[in-house]
Amino acid sequence: MSGCGKVKAWQVPLRLVTGAFILHSGMEKWDGPDEQAQGVHGMARQTFPFLENIDAPRFLKLLAAGEIALGAALLTPMVPTRFAGAALTGFAGSLMAVYAQTPGLRKEGSVWPTPDGIGVSKDSWLLAIGLALTLSPHQKHHKHVKHIKHAQHVKHVKHAKGHGGCHKHHCHHEQGGHPGHHGHLKQAKLVAREAKEAKRLAKGVSPDGHSHHHAHRHGPGHARKGCPAHH
C-alpha cells in the first residue's frame, strides 16, 4: 500500500483496519434479513426524518453499498488519503448522530453509553481515524517544502565554496605573489639586517670585528689570535 507513494507508513494500519471492517459490514448487510433492515432503518429515521420515504429493505441495500464503497476506497492505495478520510469522517459522523439521537443508547444526561449503546458508541473511533486521515499534511505540500529545503542547501553549499575560494586566494597571497603578515615580517628583518651591516661598514668594522685600519696596518694575512688588540 505504501509502494504507490500516496500512503504514508503511519496511515497504512488506519486505512487497512477500518477499510476491512467497513467492507465486511457492508457485505453482511447486503443480503440482510427484513428484521435487520427494519431495525437499522428505524434507528436511522429517528435521526434523519427524510429516510421515512425509503422503505427498510432498500435503505439497507443503500447502506450496504455505501459501506462497501467506503471500505474499498480505504483499502485502495490509489485513492488519496485525504479523500478517503473525508468519506470516513462523514460516515462516522452520521453514526455518531444516530448514537446521540436514539433513546436508550446513552445514559440520561451523559455522553457515556448504556449497555445497548456500546456497539454504536465505538464508532467514535472511526470518527477520530477519519479526522486524522483528513487532516494529514498534503503530499504536494511536503514535496514543496522538501524542494525549498534542497534549494536552500544547494545555495548554502555554493556560498561555502565561494568562501573557500576566497580563503585559498588569501593563502595564495600570503604564500605566493603577495606576502602576507609573515612575509612582511621577514622583509622587515632583512631590511634591518642590511641597515645594520651598512652601518657597520660605514664605521670601518668588518663582520669579523677587524677594522679596515687594522687590516691595512698588519696586512691582510695577519691572524687575529696573535694580535694584541684582541687580547
Short mmCIF file of C-alpha atoms in Angstrom, two decimals, residues 8-140:
data_model
loop_
_atom_site.label_atom_id
_atom_site.label_comp_id
_atom_site.label_asym_id
_atom_site.label_seq_id
_atom_site.Cartn_x
_atom_site.Cartn_y
_atom_site.Cartn_z
CA LYS A 8 2.45 7.04 4.40
CA ALA A 9 3.52 4.25 6.72
CA TRP A 10 1.51 5.52 9.71
CA GLN A 11 -1.66 5.68 7.59
CA VAL A 12 -1.45 2.03 6.49
CA PRO A 13 -2.86 0.40 9.66
CA LEU A 14 -5.62 3.01 9.94
CA ARG A 15 -6.80 2.52 6.39
CA LEU A 16 -6.30 -1.23 6.44
CA VAL A 17 -8.23 -2.00 9.65
CA THR A 18 -11.09 0.44 9.14
CA GLY A 19 -11.39 -0.42 5.45
CA ALA A 20 -11.58 -4.17 6.10
CA PHE A 21 -14.09 -3.73 8.94
CA ILE A 22 -16.42 -1.45 6.99
CA LEU A 23 -16.18 -3.57 3.83
CA HIS A 24 -17.12 -6.70 5.80
CA SER A 25 -20.01 -4.87 7.48
CA GLY A 26 -21.38 -3.76 4.11
CA MET A 27 -21.18 -7.26 2.66
CA GLU A 28 -23.01 -8.64 5.68
CA LYS A 29 -25.82 -6.08 5.24
CA TRP A 30 -26.16 -6.67 1.51
CA ASP A 31 -28.26 -9.80 1.96
CA GLY A 32 -29.53 -8.93 5.45
CA PRO A 33 -32.95 -10.18 6.59
CA ASP A 34 -36.00 -7.97 6.94
CA GLU A 35 -35.64 -7.84 10.71
CA GLN A 36 -32.20 -6.29 10.36
CA ALA A 37 -33.49 -3.86 7.73
CA GLN A 38 -36.34 -2.75 9.98
CA GLY A 39 -34.07 -2.24 12.97
CA VAL A 40 -31.40 -0.26 11.12
CA HIS A 41 -33.97 1.81 9.26
CA GLY A 42 -35.87 2.55 12.47
CA MET A 43 -32.75 3.93 14.20
CA ALA A 44 -31.70 5.98 11.16
CA ARG A 45 -35.06 7.65 10.52
CA GLN A 46 -35.23 8.93 14.10
CA THR A 47 -32.13 10.98 13.40
CA PHE A 48 -32.78 11.68 9.72
CA PRO A 49 -36.57 12.01 9.20
CA PHE A 50 -36.29 12.22 5.40
CA LEU A 51 -35.44 8.49 5.38
CA GLU A 52 -39.10 7.70 6.12
CA ASN A 53 -39.74 7.94 2.38
CA ILE A 54 -37.40 5.00 1.73
CA ASP A 55 -38.54 1.50 2.62
CA ALA A 56 -36.38 -0.53 5.01
CA PRO A 57 -35.01 -3.19 2.58
CA ARG A 58 -33.95 -0.57 0.07
CA PHE A 59 -32.35 1.54 2.77
CA LEU A 60 -30.37 -1.48 3.97
CA LYS A 61 -29.16 -2.10 0.39
CA LEU A 62 -28.11 1.51 0.00
CA LEU A 63 -26.33 1.47 3.35
CA ALA A 64 -24.58 -1.78 2.42
CA ALA A 65 -23.47 -0.34 -0.94
CA GLY A 66 -22.14 2.78 0.76
CA GLU A 67 -20.15 0.75 3.29
CA ILE A 68 -18.72 -1.49 0.56
CA ALA A 69 -17.66 1.53 -1.47
CA LEU A 70 -16.11 3.25 1.56
CA GLY A 71 -14.27 0.13 2.67
CA ALA A 72 -12.91 -0.44 -0.84
CA ALA A 73 -11.75 3.20 -1.03
CA LEU A 74 -9.86 2.88 2.23
CA LEU A 75 -8.19 -0.33 1.05
CA THR A 76 -7.26 1.04 -2.38
CA PRO A 77 -3.85 2.76 -2.36
CA MET A 78 -4.65 4.87 -5.43
CA VAL A 79 -7.43 6.68 -3.54
CA PRO A 80 -5.93 9.79 -1.88
CA THR A 81 -5.79 9.51 1.87
CA ARG A 82 -7.48 12.84 2.50
CA PHE A 83 -10.40 11.90 0.23
CA ALA A 84 -10.83 8.51 1.91
CA GLY A 85 -10.50 10.17 5.32
CA ALA A 86 -13.17 12.74 4.49
CA ALA A 87 -15.58 9.98 3.41
CA LEU A 88 -14.87 8.04 6.59
CA THR A 89 -15.42 11.18 8.70
CA GLY A 90 -18.81 11.80 7.11
CA PHE A 91 -19.89 8.19 7.56
CA ALA A 92 -18.73 8.02 11.19
CA GLY A 93 -20.29 11.42 11.91
CA SER A 94 -23.70 10.14 10.78
CA LEU A 95 -23.31 7.11 13.03
CA MET A 96 -22.49 9.34 15.99
CA ALA A 97 -25.53 11.46 15.22
CA VAL A 98 -27.66 8.30 15.41
CA TYR A 99 -25.99 7.46 18.72
CA ALA A 100 -26.78 10.90 20.09
CA GLN A 101 -30.42 10.96 18.94
CA THR A 102 -31.56 7.40 19.60
CA PRO A 103 -33.14 6.88 23.04
CA GLY A 104 -31.67 4.14 25.17
CA LEU A 105 -28.17 4.25 23.69
CA ARG A 106 -26.85 6.83 26.15
CA LYS A 107 -27.17 7.27 29.86
CA GLU A 108 -29.53 10.09 30.71
CA GLY A 109 -27.71 13.41 30.83
CA SER A 110 -24.40 11.81 29.84
CA VAL A 111 -22.38 11.08 26.73
CA TRP A 112 -21.45 7.63 28.00
CA PRO A 113 -23.27 4.64 26.52
CA THR A 114 -25.69 2.23 28.07
CA PRO A 115 -25.07 -1.50 27.53
CA ASP A 116 -27.23 -1.30 24.40
CA GLY A 117 -25.27 1.65 23.06
CA ILE A 118 -21.72 0.36 23.49
CA GLY A 119 -21.56 -1.06 19.98
CA VAL A 120 -22.64 2.22 18.39
CA SER A 121 -20.51 4.41 20.69
CA LYS A 122 -17.37 2.68 19.46
CA ASP A 123 -17.97 4.28 16.08
CA SER A 124 -16.42 7.36 17.69
CA TRP A 125 -13.09 5.68 16.98
CA LEU A 126 -13.95 5.66 13.29
CA LEU A 127 -14.64 9.39 13.53
CA ALA A 128 -11.25 10.01 15.14
CA ILE A 129 -9.46 7.97 12.48
CA GLY A 130 -11.32 9.76 9.71
CA LEU A 131 -10.30 13.14 11.10
CA ALA A 132 -6.69 12.03 11.42
CA LEU A 133 -6.59 10.92 7.79
CA THR A 134 -8.37 14.04 6.60
CA LEU A 135 -6.09 16.43 8.48
CA SER A 136 -2.86 14.68 7.46
CA PRO A 137 -0.44 17.00 5.60
CA HIS A 138 -0.85 17.09 1.84
CA GLN A 139 1.87 15.23 -0.02
CA LYS A 140 2.42 18.03 -2.55
#
